[in-house]
Short mmCIF file of C-alpha atoms in Angstrom, two decimals:
data_model
loop_
_atom_site.label_atom_id
_atom_site.label_comp_id
_atom_site.label_asym_id
_atom_site.label_seq_id
_atom_site.Cartn_x
_atom_site.Cartn_y
_atom_site.Cartn_z
CA UNK C 1 31.55 -26.69 -29.15
CA UNK C 2 33.35 -25.81 -25.87
CA UNK C 3 35.06 -29.07 -24.48
CA UNK C 4 34.80 -28.75 -20.76
CA UNK C 5 36.22 -31.14 -17.78
CA UNK C 6 33.86 -31.72 -15.06
CA UNK C 7 34.77 -32.88 -11.88
CA UNK C 8 36.71 -32.32 -8.00
CA UNK C 9 38.71 -33.69 -5.48
CA UNK C 10 37.16 -36.06 -3.23
CA UNK C 11 37.31 -38.23 -0.36
CA UNK C 12 35.24 -40.72 2.13
CA UNK C 13 34.12 -38.02 3.73
CA UNK C 14 32.05 -36.92 1.66
CA UNK C 15 30.32 -40.24 1.03
CA UNK C 16 27.06 -38.72 2.83
CA UNK C 17 26.37 -36.53 -0.36
CA UNK C 18 27.33 -38.96 -3.49
CA UNK C 19 24.07 -40.11 -4.55
CA UNK C 20 22.88 -36.55 -4.82
CA UNK C 21 25.85 -35.34 -6.05
CA UNK C 22 26.00 -38.27 -8.81
CA UNK C 23 22.21 -37.48 -9.83
CA UNK C 24 23.40 -33.71 -10.31
CA UNK C 25 26.13 -34.64 -12.68
CA UNK C 26 23.96 -36.94 -14.84
CA UNK C 27 21.52 -33.97 -15.20
CA UNK C 28 23.90 -31.61 -16.73
CA UNK C 29 22.10 -30.67 -20.09
CA UNK C 30 25.53 -29.49 -21.86
CA UNK C 31 26.41 -31.82 -24.43
CA UNK C 32 30.19 -31.94 -24.45
CA UNK C 33 31.67 -32.04 -21.21
CA UNK C 34 33.45 -35.22 -19.26
CA UNK C 35 33.70 -35.87 -15.60
CA UNK C 36 36.66 -37.03 -13.60
CA UNK C 37 36.67 -37.30 -9.67
CA UNK C 38 39.88 -37.42 -7.58
CA UNK C 39 39.90 -39.36 -4.85
CA UNK C 40 42.59 -38.82 -2.15
CA UNK C 41 41.19 -41.23 0.75
CA UNK C 42 43.55 -43.33 2.63
CA UNK C 43 42.34 -46.04 1.04
CA UNK C 44 40.38 -47.46 -2.17
CA UNK C 45 37.20 -48.27 -0.50
CA UNK C 46 35.90 -44.69 -1.87
CA UNK C 47 36.75 -45.03 -4.88
CA UNK C 48 34.88 -48.59 -5.26
CA UNK C 49 31.75 -46.73 -4.03
CA UNK C 50 32.10 -43.57 -6.56
CA UNK C 51 32.62 -46.64 -9.41
CA UNK C 52 29.61 -48.20 -8.26
CA UNK C 53 27.69 -45.16 -9.50
CA UNK C 54 29.38 -45.46 -12.95
CA UNK C 55 31.71 -42.23 -12.50
CA UNK C 56 34.62 -41.85 -13.43
CA UNK C 57 37.29 -41.76 -10.63
CA UNK C 58 41.57 -41.74 -9.88
CA UNK C 59 43.45 -42.12 -6.98
CA UNK C 60 44.98 -38.87 -5.94
CA UNK C 61 47.66 -38.99 -3.41
CA UNK C 62 46.99 -39.17 0.31
CA UNK C 63 48.67 -36.66 2.88
CA UNK C 64 48.20 -36.02 6.71
CA UNK C 65 47.03 -32.50 5.76
CA UNK C 66 43.58 -32.24 4.21
CA UNK C 67 44.76 -28.92 2.12
CA UNK C 68 47.64 -30.77 0.78
CA UNK C 69 45.17 -33.62 -0.61
CA UNK C 70 43.12 -31.17 -1.94
CA UNK C 71 45.62 -28.97 -3.43
CA UNK C 72 47.48 -31.99 -5.32
CA UNK C 73 44.00 -33.53 -6.42
CA UNK C 74 42.83 -30.03 -7.75
CA UNK C 75 46.02 -29.76 -9.83
CA UNK C 76 45.56 -33.48 -10.90
CA UNK C 77 42.46 -31.76 -12.75
CA UNK C 78 43.88 -28.81 -13.51
CA UNK C 79 46.80 -30.59 -15.86
CA UNK C 80 44.45 -33.20 -17.38
CA UNK C 81 42.51 -30.19 -18.78
CA UNK C 82 45.41 -28.64 -20.02
CA UNK C 83 47.20 -31.48 -21.14
CA UNK C 84 43.71 -32.93 -23.03
CA UNK C 85 42.36 -29.82 -24.95
CA UNK C 86 39.61 -28.92 -22.62
CA UNK C 87 38.52 -25.37 -23.19
CA UNK C 88 37.43 -25.05 -19.23
CA UNK C 89 37.23 -27.10 -15.93
CA UNK C 90 34.21 -26.86 -13.96
CA UNK C 91 35.54 -27.30 -10.69
CA UNK C 92 31.72 -28.51 -8.80
CA UNK C 93 32.79 -29.95 -5.63
CA UNK C 94 31.00 -32.83 -4.52
CA UNK C 95 28.54 -31.18 -1.78
CA UNK C 96 27.45 -28.52 -4.28
CA UNK C 97 24.16 -29.19 -6.74
CA UNK C 98 23.75 -27.12 -9.32
CA UNK C 99 20.68 -26.44 -11.93
CA UNK C 100 21.10 -28.79 -15.14
CA UNK C 101 21.73 -25.99 -17.29
CA UNK C 102 24.36 -24.29 -15.22
CA UNK C 103 27.38 -24.79 -17.89
CA UNK C 104 24.96 -23.13 -20.71
CA UNK C 105 23.90 -19.86 -18.75
CA UNK C 106 27.79 -19.89 -17.89
CA UNK C 107 28.95 -19.79 -21.08
CA UNK C 108 26.23 -17.54 -22.63
CA UNK C 109 28.19 -14.78 -20.50
CA UNK C 110 31.73 -15.37 -22.29
CA UNK C 111 33.47 -15.04 -19.14
CA UNK C 112 37.07 -16.81 -18.39
CA UNK C 113 36.15 -17.18 -14.72
CA UNK C 114 32.92 -17.54 -13.55
CA UNK C 115 30.82 -18.89 -10.51
CA UNK C 116 27.39 -19.23 -8.92
CA UNK C 117 25.81 -18.63 -5.64
CA UNK C 118 25.80 -21.43 -2.73
CA UNK C 119 25.48 -20.66 0.77
CA UNK C 120 27.81 -21.34 4.00
CA UNK C 121 27.69 -20.69 7.48
CA UNK C 122 30.21 -18.18 8.75
CA UNK C 123 31.28 -17.48 11.85
CA UNK C 124 32.61 -14.14 13.28
CA UNK C 125 33.04 -13.90 17.01
CA UNK C 126 29.86 -15.35 18.59
CA UNK C 127 27.71 -14.94 15.75
CA UNK C 128 27.08 -17.53 13.10
CA UNK C 129 25.43 -16.20 9.67
CA UNK C 130 23.79 -18.24 6.76
CA UNK C 131 25.87 -16.09 3.82
CA UNK C 132 26.76 -16.53 0.01
CA UNK C 133 30.50 -17.54 -0.26
CA UNK C 134 30.98 -14.44 -2.64
CA UNK C 135 33.30 -11.86 -1.37
CA UNK C 136 33.03 -8.26 -3.59
CA UNK C 137 35.53 -6.65 -2.37
CA UNK C 138 38.71 -6.93 -0.44
CA UNK C 139 39.98 -3.40 1.37
CA UNK C 140 42.79 -4.05 3.25
CA UNK C 141 42.21 -6.71 6.24
CA UNK C 142 38.42 -6.33 5.28
CA UNK C 143 36.50 -8.63 2.77
CA UNK C 144 32.76 -7.43 1.93
CA UNK C 145 30.15 -10.46 1.43
CA UNK C 146 27.77 -10.32 -1.58
CA UNK C 147 24.45 -8.73 0.51
CA UNK C 148 21.03 -10.27 0.32
CA UNK C 149 20.15 -6.89 -1.79
CA UNK C 150 22.60 -8.28 -4.56
CA UNK C 151 20.94 -11.32 -5.42
CA UNK C 152 19.19 -12.59 -8.46
CA UNK C 153 20.70 -9.16 -10.42
CA UNK C 154 22.86 -11.07 -13.13
CA UNK C 155 25.96 -10.91 -13.72
CA UNK C 156 28.47 -8.81 -10.96
CA UNK C 157 32.29 -8.65 -10.96
CA UNK C 158 33.90 -9.92 -7.63
CA UNK C 159 36.96 -10.35 -5.61
CA UNK C 160 36.93 -13.57 -4.36
CA UNK C 161 34.60 -16.57 -4.26
CA UNK C 162 35.15 -20.33 -3.36
CA UNK C 163 35.73 -23.10 -5.43
CA UNK C 164 32.56 -25.66 -5.10
CA UNK C 165 30.97 -24.23 -8.53
CA UNK C 166 33.46 -21.96 -10.64
CA UNK C 167 34.14 -22.12 -14.55
CA UNK C 168 37.73 -21.98 -15.37
CA UNK C 169 39.07 -21.09 -18.50
CA UNK C 170 42.13 -22.85 -20.06
CA UNK C 171 44.09 -19.61 -20.29
CA UNK C 172 43.82 -18.95 -16.50
CA UNK C 173 44.73 -22.77 -15.77
CA UNK C 174 47.96 -22.27 -17.93
CA UNK C 175 49.05 -19.33 -15.55
CA UNK C 176 47.53 -20.01 -12.06
CA UNK C 177 48.14 -22.91 -9.97
CA UNK C 178 45.85 -24.11 -6.82
CA UNK C 179 48.01 -23.75 -3.52
CA UNK C 180 48.08 -22.38 0.18
CA UNK C 181 50.48 -20.76 2.23
CA UNK C 182 51.11 -23.19 4.81
CA UNK C 183 51.22 -20.73 7.63
CA UNK C 184 47.79 -19.00 7.20
CA UNK C 185 44.49 -20.62 7.57
CA UNK C 186 42.89 -19.80 4.26
CA UNK C 187 42.25 -22.91 1.75
CA UNK C 188 43.34 -22.97 -1.84
CA UNK C 189 40.32 -20.97 -2.66
CA UNK C 190 41.19 -17.65 -1.54
CA UNK C 191 44.67 -17.98 -3.14
CA UNK C 192 43.22 -18.56 -6.59
CA UNK C 193 41.27 -15.71 -6.21
CA UNK C 194 44.21 -13.56 -5.20
CA UNK C 195 46.09 -14.93 -7.99
CA UNK C 196 43.97 -14.28 -10.31
CA UNK C 197 43.96 -10.70 -9.42
CA UNK C 198 47.81 -10.49 -9.87
CA UNK C 199 47.51 -11.69 -13.09
CA UNK C 200 44.69 -9.25 -14.22
CA UNK C 201 42.11 -11.67 -14.57
CA UNK C 202 38.79 -10.65 -13.62
CA UNK C 203 36.17 -12.80 -11.76
CA UNK C 204 32.34 -12.80 -12.14
CA UNK C 205 29.61 -14.32 -10.10
CA UNK C 206 25.88 -14.98 -11.94
CA UNK C 207 23.76 -13.72 -8.84
CA UNK C 208 20.89 -15.69 -10.89
CA UNK C 209 21.88 -19.23 -10.20
CA UNK C 210 21.63 -20.62 -6.92
CA UNK C 211 22.89 -23.82 -5.98
CA UNK C 212 22.09 -26.36 -3.07
CA UNK C 213 25.02 -26.91 -0.80
CA UNK C 214 24.50 -30.11 1.14
CA UNK C 215 25.92 -28.75 4.47
CA UNK C 216 22.91 -29.47 6.67
CA UNK C 217 23.77 -33.12 7.48
CA UNK C 218 27.34 -33.10 7.05
CA UNK C 219 28.42 -35.63 9.44
CA UNK C 220 31.63 -33.73 10.32
CA UNK C 221 33.10 -30.21 10.72
CA UNK C 222 36.29 -28.57 8.96
CA UNK C 223 37.37 -27.34 12.26
CA UNK C 224 37.85 -31.21 13.42
CA UNK C 225 40.06 -32.11 10.67
CA UNK C 226 43.89 -31.35 10.24
CA UNK C 227 44.53 -29.00 7.76
#
């Protein structure tokens, strides 16, 4: 049976979603997984809050830049998965709630990288839309987002996804680190997808699996955080 590490970088910015996230983790039905959260808050208060929900957590480094904090924490999880014999790392961010049987469903596809659907608000010009964080194709400067008509159509090969709910095999982890480009605005999810493409690793989404994304009552905005 495949051994899976489940976790994510987190911080006190996500305290609003902790209770629901803890319930979702404890509801997962796959029998062979471990949990680890990496808290990169400035102090230990949020780590103690996470521990009060009986969730395994360690401290990650704090940097002024959110991207530096997140990537350092995610690479701690990557290294743990590689060093301790895990077959997969399931990156499940703290504001994403999956169905309980998501790991069983992912493993049935026998893919080395597979994600599920979750929605976010995406703004282009003056228009804001609620869309899945899945890009099916990249063509020069254009990115094509998964269309509503492509939902509930089973397995689909894609170009880019977020890291909010993604199962990554150890062979991918051994070759691709989480990173970003300081001169660009994108986070590590974009560069992870691009680096996988450079290494000829195929990327898939199960369009039948939709996760809840806890953004409606989020008490802050990414635009207000130093990246």
